[in-house]
PDB file of C-alpha atoms in Angstrom:
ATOM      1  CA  UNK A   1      23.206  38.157  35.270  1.00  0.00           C
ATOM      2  CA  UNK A   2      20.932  35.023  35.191  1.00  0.00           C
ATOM      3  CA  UNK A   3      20.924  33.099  32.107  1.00  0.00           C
ATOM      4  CA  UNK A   4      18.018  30.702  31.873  1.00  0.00           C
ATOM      5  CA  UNK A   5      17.867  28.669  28.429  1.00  0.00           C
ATOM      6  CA  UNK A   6      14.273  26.622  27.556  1.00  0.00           C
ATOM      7  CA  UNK A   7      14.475  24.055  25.124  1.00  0.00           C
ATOM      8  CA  UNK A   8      11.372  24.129  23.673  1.00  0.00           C
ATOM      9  CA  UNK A   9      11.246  22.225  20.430  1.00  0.00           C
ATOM     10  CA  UNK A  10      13.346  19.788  18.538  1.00  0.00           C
ATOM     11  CA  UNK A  11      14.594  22.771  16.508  1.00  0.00           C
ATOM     12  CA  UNK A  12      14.017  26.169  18.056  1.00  0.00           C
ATOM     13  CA  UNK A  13      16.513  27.203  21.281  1.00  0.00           C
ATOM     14  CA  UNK A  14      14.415  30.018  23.314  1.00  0.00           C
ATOM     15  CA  UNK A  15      17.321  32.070  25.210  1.00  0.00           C
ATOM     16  CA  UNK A  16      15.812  34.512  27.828  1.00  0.00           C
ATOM     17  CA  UNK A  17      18.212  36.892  29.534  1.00  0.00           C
ATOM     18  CA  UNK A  18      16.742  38.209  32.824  1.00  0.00           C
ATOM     19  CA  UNK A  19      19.064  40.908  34.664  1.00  0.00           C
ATOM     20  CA  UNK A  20      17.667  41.417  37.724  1.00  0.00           C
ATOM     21  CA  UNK A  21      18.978  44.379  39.914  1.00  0.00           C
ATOM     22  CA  UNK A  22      17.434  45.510  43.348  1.00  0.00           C
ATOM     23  CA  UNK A  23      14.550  47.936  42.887  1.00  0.00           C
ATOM     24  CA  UNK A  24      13.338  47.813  39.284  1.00  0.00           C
ATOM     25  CA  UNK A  25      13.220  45.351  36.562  1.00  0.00           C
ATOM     26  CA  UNK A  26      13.349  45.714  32.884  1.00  0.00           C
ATOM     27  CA  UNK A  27      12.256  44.354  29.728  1.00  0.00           C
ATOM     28  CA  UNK A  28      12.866  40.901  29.022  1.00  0.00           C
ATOM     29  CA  UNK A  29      15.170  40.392  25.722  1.00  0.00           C
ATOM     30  CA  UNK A  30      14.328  37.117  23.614  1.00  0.00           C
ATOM     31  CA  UNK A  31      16.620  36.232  21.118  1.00  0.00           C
ATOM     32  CA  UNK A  32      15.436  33.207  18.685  1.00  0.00           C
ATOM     33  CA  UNK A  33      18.038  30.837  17.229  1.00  0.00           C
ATOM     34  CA  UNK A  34      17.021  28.489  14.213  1.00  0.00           C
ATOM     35  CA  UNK A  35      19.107  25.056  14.582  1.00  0.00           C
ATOM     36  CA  UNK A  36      18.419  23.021  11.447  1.00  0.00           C
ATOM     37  CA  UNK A  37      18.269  19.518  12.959  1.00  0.00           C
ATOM     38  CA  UNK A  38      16.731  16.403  11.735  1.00  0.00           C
ATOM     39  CA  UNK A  39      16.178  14.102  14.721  1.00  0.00           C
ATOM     40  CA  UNK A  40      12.406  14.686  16.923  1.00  0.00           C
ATOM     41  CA  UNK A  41      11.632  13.735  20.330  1.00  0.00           C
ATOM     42  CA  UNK A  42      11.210   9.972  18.897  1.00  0.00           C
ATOM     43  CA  UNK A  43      14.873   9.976  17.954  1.00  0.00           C
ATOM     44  CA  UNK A  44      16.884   7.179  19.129  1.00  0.00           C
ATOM     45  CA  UNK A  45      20.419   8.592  18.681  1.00  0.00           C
ATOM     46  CA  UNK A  46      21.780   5.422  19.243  1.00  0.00           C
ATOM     47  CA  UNK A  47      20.329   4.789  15.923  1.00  0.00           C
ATOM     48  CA  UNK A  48      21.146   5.981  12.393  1.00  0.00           C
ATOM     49  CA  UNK A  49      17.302   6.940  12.004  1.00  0.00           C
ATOM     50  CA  UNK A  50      18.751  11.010  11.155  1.00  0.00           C
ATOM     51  CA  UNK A  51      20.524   9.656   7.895  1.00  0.00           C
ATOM     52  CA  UNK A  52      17.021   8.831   6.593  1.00  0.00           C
ATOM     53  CA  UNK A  53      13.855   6.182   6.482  1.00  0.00           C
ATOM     54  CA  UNK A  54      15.208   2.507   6.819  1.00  0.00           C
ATOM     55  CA  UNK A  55      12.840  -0.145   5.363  1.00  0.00           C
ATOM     56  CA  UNK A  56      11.808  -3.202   7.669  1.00  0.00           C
ATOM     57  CA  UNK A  57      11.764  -5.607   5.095  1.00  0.00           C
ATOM     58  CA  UNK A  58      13.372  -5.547   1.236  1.00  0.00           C
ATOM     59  CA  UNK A  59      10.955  -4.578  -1.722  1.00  0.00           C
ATOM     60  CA  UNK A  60       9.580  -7.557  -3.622  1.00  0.00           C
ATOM     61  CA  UNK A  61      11.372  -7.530  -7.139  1.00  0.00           C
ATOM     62  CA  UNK A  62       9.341  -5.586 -10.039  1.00  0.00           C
ATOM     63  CA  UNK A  63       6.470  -7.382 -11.139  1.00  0.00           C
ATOM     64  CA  UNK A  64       2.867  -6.872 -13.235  1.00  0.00           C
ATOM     65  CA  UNK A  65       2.853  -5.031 -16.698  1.00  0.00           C
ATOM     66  CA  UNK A  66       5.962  -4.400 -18.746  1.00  0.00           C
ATOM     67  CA  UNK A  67       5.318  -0.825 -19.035  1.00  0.00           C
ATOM     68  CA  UNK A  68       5.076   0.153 -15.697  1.00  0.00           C
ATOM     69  CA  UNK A  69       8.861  -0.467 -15.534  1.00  0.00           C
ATOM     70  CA  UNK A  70       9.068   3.474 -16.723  1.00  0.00           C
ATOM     71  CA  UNK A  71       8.238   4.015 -13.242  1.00  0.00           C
ATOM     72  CA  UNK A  72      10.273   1.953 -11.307  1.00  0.00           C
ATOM     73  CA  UNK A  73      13.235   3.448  -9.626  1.00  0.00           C
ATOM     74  CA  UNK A  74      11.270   7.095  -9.580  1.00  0.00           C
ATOM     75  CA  UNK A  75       9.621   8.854  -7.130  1.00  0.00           C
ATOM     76  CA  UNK A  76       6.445  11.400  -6.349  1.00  0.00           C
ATOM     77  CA  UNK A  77       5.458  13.876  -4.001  1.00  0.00           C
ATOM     78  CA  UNK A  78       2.279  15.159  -3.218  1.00  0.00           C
ATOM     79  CA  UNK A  79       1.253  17.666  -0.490  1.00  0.00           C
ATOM     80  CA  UNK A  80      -2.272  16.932   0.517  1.00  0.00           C
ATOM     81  CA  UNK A  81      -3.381  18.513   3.638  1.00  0.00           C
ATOM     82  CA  UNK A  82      -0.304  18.581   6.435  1.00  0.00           C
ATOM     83  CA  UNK A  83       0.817  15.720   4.967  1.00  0.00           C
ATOM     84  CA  UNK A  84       3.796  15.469   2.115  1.00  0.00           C
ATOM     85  CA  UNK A  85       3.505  12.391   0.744  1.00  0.00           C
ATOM     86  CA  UNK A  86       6.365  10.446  -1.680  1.00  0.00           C
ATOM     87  CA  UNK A  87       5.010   7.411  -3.646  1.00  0.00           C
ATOM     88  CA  UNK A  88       8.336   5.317  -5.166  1.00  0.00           C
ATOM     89  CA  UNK A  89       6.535   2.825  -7.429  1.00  0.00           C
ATOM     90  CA  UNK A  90       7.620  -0.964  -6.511  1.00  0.00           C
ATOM     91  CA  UNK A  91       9.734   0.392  -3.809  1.00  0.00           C
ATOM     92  CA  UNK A  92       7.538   1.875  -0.325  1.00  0.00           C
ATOM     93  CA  UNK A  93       5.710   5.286   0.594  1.00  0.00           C
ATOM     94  CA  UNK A  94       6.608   7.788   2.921  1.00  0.00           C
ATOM     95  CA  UNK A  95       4.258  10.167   4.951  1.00  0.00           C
ATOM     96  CA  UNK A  96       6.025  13.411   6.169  1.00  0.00           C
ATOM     97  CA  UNK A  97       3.746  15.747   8.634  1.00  0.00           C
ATOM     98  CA  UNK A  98       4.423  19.410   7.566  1.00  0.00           C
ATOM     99  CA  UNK A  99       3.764  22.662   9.424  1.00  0.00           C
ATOM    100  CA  UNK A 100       4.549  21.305  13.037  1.00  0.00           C
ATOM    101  CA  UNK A 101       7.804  21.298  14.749  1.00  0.00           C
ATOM    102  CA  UNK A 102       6.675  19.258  17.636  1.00  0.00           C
ATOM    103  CA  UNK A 103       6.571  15.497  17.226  1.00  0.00           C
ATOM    104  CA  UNK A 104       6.073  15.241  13.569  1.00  0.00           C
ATOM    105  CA  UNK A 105       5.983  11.693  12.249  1.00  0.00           C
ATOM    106  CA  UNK A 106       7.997  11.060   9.031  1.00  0.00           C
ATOM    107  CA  UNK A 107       7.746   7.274   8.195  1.00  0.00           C
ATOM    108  CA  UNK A 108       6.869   4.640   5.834  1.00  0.00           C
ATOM    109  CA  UNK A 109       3.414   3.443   5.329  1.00  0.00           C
ATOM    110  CA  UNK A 110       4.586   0.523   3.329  1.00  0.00           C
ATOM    111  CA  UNK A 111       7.135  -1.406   0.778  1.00  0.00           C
ATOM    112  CA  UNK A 112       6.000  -2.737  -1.816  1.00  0.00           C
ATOM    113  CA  UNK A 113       5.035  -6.843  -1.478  1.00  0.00           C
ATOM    114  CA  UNK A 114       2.658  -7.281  -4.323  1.00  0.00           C
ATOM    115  CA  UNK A 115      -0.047  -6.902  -6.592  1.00  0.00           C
ATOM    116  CA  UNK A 116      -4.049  -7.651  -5.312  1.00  0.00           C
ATOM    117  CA  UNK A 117      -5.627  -8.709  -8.202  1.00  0.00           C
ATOM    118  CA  UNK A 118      -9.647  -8.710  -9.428  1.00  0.00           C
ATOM    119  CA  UNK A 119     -11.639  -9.969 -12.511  1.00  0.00           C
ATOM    120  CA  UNK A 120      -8.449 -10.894 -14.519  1.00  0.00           C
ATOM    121  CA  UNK A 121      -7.279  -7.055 -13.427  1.00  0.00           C
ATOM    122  CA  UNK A 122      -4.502  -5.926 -11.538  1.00  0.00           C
ATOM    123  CA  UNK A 123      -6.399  -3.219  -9.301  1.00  0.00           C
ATOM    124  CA  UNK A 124      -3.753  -1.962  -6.977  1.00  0.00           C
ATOM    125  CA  UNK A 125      -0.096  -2.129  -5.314  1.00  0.00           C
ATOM    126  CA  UNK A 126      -0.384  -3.395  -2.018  1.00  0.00           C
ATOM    127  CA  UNK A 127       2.617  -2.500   0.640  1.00  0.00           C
ATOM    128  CA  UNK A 128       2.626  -3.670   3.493  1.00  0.00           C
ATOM    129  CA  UNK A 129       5.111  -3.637   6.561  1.00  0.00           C
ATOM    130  CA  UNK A 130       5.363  -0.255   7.244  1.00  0.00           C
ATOM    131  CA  UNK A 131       5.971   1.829  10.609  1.00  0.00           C
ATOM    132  CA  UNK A 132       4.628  -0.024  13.528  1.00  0.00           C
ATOM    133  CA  UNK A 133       0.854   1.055  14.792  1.00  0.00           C
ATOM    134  CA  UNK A 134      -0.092  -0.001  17.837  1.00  0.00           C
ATOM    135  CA  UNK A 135      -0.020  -4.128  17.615  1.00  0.00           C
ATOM    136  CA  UNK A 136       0.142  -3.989  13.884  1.00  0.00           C
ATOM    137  CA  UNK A 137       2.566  -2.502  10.826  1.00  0.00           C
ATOM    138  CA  UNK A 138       1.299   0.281   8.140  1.00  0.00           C
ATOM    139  CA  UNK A 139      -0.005  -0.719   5.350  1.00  0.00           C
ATOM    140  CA  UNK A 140      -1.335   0.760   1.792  1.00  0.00           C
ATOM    141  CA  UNK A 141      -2.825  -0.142  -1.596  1.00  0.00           C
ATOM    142  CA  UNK A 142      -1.641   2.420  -4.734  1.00  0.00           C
ATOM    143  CA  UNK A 143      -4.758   2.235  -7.109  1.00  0.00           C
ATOM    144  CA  UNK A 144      -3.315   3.570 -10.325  1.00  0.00           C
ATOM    145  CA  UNK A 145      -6.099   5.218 -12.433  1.00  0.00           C
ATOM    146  CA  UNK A 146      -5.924   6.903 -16.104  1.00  0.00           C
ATOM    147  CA  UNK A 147      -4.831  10.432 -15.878  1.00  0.00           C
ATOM    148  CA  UNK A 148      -2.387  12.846 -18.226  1.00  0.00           C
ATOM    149  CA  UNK A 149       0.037  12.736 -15.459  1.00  0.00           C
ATOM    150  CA  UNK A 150       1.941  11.081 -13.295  1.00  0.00           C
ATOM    151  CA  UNK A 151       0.422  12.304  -9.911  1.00  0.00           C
ATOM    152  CA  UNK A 152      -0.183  11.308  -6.196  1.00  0.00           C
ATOM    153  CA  UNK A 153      -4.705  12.599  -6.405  1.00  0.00           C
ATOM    154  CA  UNK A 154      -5.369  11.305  -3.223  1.00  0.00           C
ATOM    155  CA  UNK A 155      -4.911   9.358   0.218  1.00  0.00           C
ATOM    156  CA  UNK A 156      -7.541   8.307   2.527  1.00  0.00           C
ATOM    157  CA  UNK A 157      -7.151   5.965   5.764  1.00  0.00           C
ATOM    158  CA  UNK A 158     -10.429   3.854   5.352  1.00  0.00           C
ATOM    159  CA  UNK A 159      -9.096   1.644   8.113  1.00  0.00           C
ATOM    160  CA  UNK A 160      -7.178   2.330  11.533  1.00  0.00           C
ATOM    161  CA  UNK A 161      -3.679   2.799   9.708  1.00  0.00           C
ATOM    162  CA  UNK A 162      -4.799   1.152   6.379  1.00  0.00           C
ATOM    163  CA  UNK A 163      -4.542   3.702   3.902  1.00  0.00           C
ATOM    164  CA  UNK A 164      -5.489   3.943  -0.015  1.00  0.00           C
ATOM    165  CA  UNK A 165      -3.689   6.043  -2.526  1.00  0.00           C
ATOM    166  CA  UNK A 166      -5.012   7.024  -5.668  1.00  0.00           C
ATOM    167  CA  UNK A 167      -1.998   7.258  -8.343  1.00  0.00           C
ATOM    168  CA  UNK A 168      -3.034   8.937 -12.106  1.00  0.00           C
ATOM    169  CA  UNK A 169      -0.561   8.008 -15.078  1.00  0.00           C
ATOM    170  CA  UNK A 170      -0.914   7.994 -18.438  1.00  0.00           C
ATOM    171  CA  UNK A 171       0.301   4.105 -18.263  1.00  0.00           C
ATOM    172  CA  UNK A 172      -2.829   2.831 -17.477  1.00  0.00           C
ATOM    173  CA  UNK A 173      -5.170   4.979 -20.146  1.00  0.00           C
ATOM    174  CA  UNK A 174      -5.221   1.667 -23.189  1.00  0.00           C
ATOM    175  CA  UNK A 175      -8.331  -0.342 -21.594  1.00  0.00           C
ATOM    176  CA  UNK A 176      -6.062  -3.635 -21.744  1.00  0.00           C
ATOM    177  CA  UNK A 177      -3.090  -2.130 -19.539  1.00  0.00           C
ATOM    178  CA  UNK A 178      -3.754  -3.502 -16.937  1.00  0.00           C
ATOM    179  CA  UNK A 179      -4.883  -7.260 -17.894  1.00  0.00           C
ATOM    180  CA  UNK A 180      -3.287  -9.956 -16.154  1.00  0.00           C
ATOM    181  CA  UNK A 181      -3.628 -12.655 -18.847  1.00  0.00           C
ATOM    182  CA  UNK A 182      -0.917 -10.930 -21.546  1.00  0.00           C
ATOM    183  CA  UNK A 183       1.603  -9.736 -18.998  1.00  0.00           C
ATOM    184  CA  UNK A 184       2.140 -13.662 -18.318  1.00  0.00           C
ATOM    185  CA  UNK A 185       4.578 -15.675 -20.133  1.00  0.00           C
ATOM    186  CA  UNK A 186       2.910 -18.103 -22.737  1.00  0.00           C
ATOM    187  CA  UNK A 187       3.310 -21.016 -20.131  1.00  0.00           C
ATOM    188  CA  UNK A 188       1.685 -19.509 -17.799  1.00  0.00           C
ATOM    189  CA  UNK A 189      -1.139 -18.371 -19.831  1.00  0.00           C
ATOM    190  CA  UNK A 190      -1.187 -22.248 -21.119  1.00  0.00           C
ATOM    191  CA  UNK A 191      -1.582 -23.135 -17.571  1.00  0.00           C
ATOM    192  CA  UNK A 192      -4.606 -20.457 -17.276  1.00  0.00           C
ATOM    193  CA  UNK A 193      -6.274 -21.707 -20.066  1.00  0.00           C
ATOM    194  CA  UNK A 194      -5.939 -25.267 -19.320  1.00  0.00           C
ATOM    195  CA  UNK A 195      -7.034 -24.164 -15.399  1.00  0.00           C
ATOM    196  CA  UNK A 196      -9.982 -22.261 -17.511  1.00  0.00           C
ATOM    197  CA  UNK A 197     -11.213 -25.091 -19.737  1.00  0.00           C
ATOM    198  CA  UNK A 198     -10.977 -27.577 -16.628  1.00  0.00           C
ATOM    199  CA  UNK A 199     -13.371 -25.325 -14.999  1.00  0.00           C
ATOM    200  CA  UNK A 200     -15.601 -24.799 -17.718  1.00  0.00           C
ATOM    201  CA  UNK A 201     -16.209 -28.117 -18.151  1.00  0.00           C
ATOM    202  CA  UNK A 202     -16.977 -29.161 -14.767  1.00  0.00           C
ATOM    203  CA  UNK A 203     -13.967 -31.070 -14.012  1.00  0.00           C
ATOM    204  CA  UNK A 204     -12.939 -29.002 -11.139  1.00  0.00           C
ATOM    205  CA  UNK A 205     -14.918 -27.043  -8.650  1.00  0.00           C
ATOM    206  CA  UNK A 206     -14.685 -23.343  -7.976  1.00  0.00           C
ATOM    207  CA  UNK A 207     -12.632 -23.452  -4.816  1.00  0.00           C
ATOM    208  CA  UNK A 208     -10.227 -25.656  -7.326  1.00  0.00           C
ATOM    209  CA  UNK A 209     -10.329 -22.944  -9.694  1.00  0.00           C
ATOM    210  CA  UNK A 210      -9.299 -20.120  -7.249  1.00  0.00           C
ATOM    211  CA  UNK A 211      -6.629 -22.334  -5.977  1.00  0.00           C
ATOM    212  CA  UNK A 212      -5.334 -22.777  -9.439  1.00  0.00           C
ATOM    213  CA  UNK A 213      -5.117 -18.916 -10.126  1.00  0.00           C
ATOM    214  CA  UNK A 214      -3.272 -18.616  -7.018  1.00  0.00           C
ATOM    215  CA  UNK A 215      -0.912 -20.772  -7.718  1.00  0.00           C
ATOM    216  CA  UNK A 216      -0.176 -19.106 -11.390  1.00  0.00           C
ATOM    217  CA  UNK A 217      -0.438 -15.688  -9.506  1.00  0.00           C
ATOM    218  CA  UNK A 218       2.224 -16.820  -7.512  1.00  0.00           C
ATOM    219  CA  UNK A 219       4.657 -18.330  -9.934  1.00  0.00           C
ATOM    220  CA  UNK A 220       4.343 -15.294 -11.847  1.00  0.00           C
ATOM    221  CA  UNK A 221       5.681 -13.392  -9.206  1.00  0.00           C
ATOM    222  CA  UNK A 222       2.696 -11.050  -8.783  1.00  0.00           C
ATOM    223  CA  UNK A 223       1.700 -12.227  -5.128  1.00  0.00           C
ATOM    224  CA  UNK A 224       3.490 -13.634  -2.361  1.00  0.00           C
ATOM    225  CA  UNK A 225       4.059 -17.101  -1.028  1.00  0.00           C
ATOM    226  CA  UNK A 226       2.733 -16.204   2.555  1.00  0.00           C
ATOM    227  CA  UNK A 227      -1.053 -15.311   3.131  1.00  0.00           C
ATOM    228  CA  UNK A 228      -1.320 -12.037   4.713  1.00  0.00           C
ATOM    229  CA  UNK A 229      -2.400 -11.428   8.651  1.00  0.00           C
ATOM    230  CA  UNK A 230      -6.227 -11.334   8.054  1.00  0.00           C
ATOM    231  CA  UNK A 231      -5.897 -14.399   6.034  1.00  0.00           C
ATOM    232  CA  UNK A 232      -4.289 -15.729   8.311  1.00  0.00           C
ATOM    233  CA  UNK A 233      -6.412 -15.035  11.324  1.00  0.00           C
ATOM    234  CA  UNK A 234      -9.363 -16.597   9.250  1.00  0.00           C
ATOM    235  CA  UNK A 235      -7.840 -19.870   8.501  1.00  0.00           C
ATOM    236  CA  UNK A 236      -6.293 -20.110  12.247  1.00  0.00           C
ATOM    237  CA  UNK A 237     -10.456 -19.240  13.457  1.00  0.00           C
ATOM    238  CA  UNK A 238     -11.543 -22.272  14.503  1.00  0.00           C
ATOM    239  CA  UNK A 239     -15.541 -23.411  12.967  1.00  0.00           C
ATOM    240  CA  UNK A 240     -18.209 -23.894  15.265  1.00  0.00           C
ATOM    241  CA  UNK A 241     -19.681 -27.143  15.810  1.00  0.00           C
ATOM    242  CA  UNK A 242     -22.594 -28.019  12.666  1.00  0.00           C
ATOM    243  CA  UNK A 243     -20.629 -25.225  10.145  1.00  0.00           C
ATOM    244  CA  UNK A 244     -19.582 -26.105   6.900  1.00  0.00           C
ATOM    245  CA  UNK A 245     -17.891 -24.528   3.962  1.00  0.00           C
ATOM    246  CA  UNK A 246     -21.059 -24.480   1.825  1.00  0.00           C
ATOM    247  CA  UNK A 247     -23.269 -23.382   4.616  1.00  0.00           C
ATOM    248  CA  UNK A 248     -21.142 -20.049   5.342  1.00  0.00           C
ATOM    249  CA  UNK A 249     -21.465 -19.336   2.002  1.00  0.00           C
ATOM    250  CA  UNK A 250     -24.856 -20.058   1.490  1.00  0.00           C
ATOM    251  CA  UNK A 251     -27.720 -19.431   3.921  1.00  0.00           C
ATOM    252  CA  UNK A 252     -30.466 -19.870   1.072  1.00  0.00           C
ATOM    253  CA  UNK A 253     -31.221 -20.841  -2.131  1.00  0.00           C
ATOM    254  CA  UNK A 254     -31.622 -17.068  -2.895  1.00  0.00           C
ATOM    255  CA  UNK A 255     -28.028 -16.528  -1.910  1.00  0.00           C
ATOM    256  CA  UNK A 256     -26.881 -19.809  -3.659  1.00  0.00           C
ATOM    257  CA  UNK A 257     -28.593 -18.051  -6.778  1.00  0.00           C
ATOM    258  CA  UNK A 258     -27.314 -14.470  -6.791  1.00  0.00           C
ATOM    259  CA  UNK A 259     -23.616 -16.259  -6.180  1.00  0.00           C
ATOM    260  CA  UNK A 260     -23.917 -18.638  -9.341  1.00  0.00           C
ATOM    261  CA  UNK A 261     -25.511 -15.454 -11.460  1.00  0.00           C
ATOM    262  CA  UNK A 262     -22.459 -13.492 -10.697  1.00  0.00           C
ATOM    263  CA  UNK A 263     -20.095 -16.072 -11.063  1.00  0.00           C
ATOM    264  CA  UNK A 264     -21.291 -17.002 -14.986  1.00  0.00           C
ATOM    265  CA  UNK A 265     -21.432 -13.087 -15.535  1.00  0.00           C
ATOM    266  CA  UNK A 266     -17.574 -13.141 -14.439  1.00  0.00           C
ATOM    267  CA  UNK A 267     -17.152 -16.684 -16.267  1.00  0.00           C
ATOM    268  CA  UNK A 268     -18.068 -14.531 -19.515  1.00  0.00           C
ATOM    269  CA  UNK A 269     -16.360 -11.447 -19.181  1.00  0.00           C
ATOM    270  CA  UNK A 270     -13.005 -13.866 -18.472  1.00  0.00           C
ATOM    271  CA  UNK A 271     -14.016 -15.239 -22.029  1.00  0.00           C
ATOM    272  CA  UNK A 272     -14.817 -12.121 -23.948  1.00  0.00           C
ATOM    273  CA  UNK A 273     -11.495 -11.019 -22.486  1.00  0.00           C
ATOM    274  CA  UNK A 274      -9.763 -13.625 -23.462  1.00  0.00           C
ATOM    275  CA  UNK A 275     -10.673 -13.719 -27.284  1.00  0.00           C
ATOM    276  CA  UNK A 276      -8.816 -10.240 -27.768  1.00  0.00           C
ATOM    277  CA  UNK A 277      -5.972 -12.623 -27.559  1.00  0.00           C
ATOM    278  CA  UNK A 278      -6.783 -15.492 -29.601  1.00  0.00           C
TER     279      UNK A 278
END
């Protein structure tokens, strides 16, 4: 008797038994075997990897609004095409393939670094540092939106391993949830307004401005010290010869316009915001 065994997946043994006798053969008997395992071909066993998903760098401590804490230390899933996705709030997510046995990736798209923040709004999460992608890490905003509950709606890759969740929670349903301005202590929104009334005035330019915010941002815990790799890349691209900062920006007087118009619009929403909490 012959006894030829295939090993055909990372969790399915294939035993064929093949008696061959002179003069006739017979039916071939296949017998399946299930072995539960939880390494893949990717599996370095010289590694713990099988005890679970390690984290390349720690999460950033909990920052933003105070009632988003209810969702720190919990986690989501979501099944959304043959993916299984698990969303732990200031913490990382995890993408699990489902439905295929050969070569499935199970890893983290990102831990959580820090808050990106527009018009005086926090608008999403941002993790970065997740599994490795060619030359460059995972990464992925959370954009929580109003919803009844707490629920992964959607993940999209709008960039070559960038990818953008879309979190509902009833957290974020007040219209002032997710403000910037009140989740700061009341020297840092003394700094703000100072920064504010500085610019207002003309004593300090709009680069000055941004710089300021930044630097509030940043004590506040809401964004990191480093600049991220894109940012990065820009400031270490050198200028051609004859560029400057204002002509970049500004390649007419129609452009110079439409930048001023929307920069008073935002100039008085910042105000009208900021009487709610005078």
């Amino acid at each position: 008797m012959q006894i030829c065994c295939l090993f055909c997946s990372s969790s399915v043994f294939i035993i064929i038994l093949l008696q061959v006798l002179p003069g006739y053969s017979e039916n071939v008997e296949m017998r399946i075997v299930d072995e539960p395992t939880s390494y893949s071909w990717q599996t370095n066993f010289n590694s713990d990897t099988r005890a679970g998903l390690t984290m390349r760098v720690p999460p950033s401590p909990f920052s933003g609004p105070q009632h988003l804490q209810r969702l720190d230390k919990r986690c989501f899933k979501k099944t959304l095409k043959k993916y299984e996705y698990e969303f732990c709030p200031f913490s990382n997510v995890t993408q699990r393939e489902v439905g295929s046995v050969w070569n499935s990736f199970h890893g983290i798209l990102g831990v959580w670094q820090e808050w990106k923040i527009v018009d005086n709004h926090f608008s999403a999460m941002h993790m970065s540092m997740g599994e490795q992608c060619g030359a460059h890490p995972r990464e992925i905003d959370v954009k929580l939106v109003c919803g009844k509950d707490n629920e992964i709606l959607n993940v999209t890759e709008p960039g070559h391993c960038r990818y953008e969740m879309i979190f509902s929670t009833p957290l974020t349903c007040h219209q002032h949830s997710m403000l910037v301005y009140p989740a700061l202590t009341k020297h840092l929104q003394h700094d703000w307004d100072q920064l504010l009334s500085e610019y207002t005035d003309e004593q300090i330019t709009e680069k000055g401005y941004n710089k300021g915010m930044q630097a509030i941002f940043k004590k506040a815990g809401y964004i990191q010290e480093f600049a991220s790799e894109e940012s990065q890349h820009k400031e270490e691209t050198p200028h051609k010869a004859g560029d400057s900062e204002t002509g970049k920006r500004f390649s007419s007087l129609d452009t110079c316009i439409e930048a001023y118009e929307s920069l008073d619009r935002e100039l008085k929403q910042t105000k009208a915001q900021l009487q709610v909490f005078v």
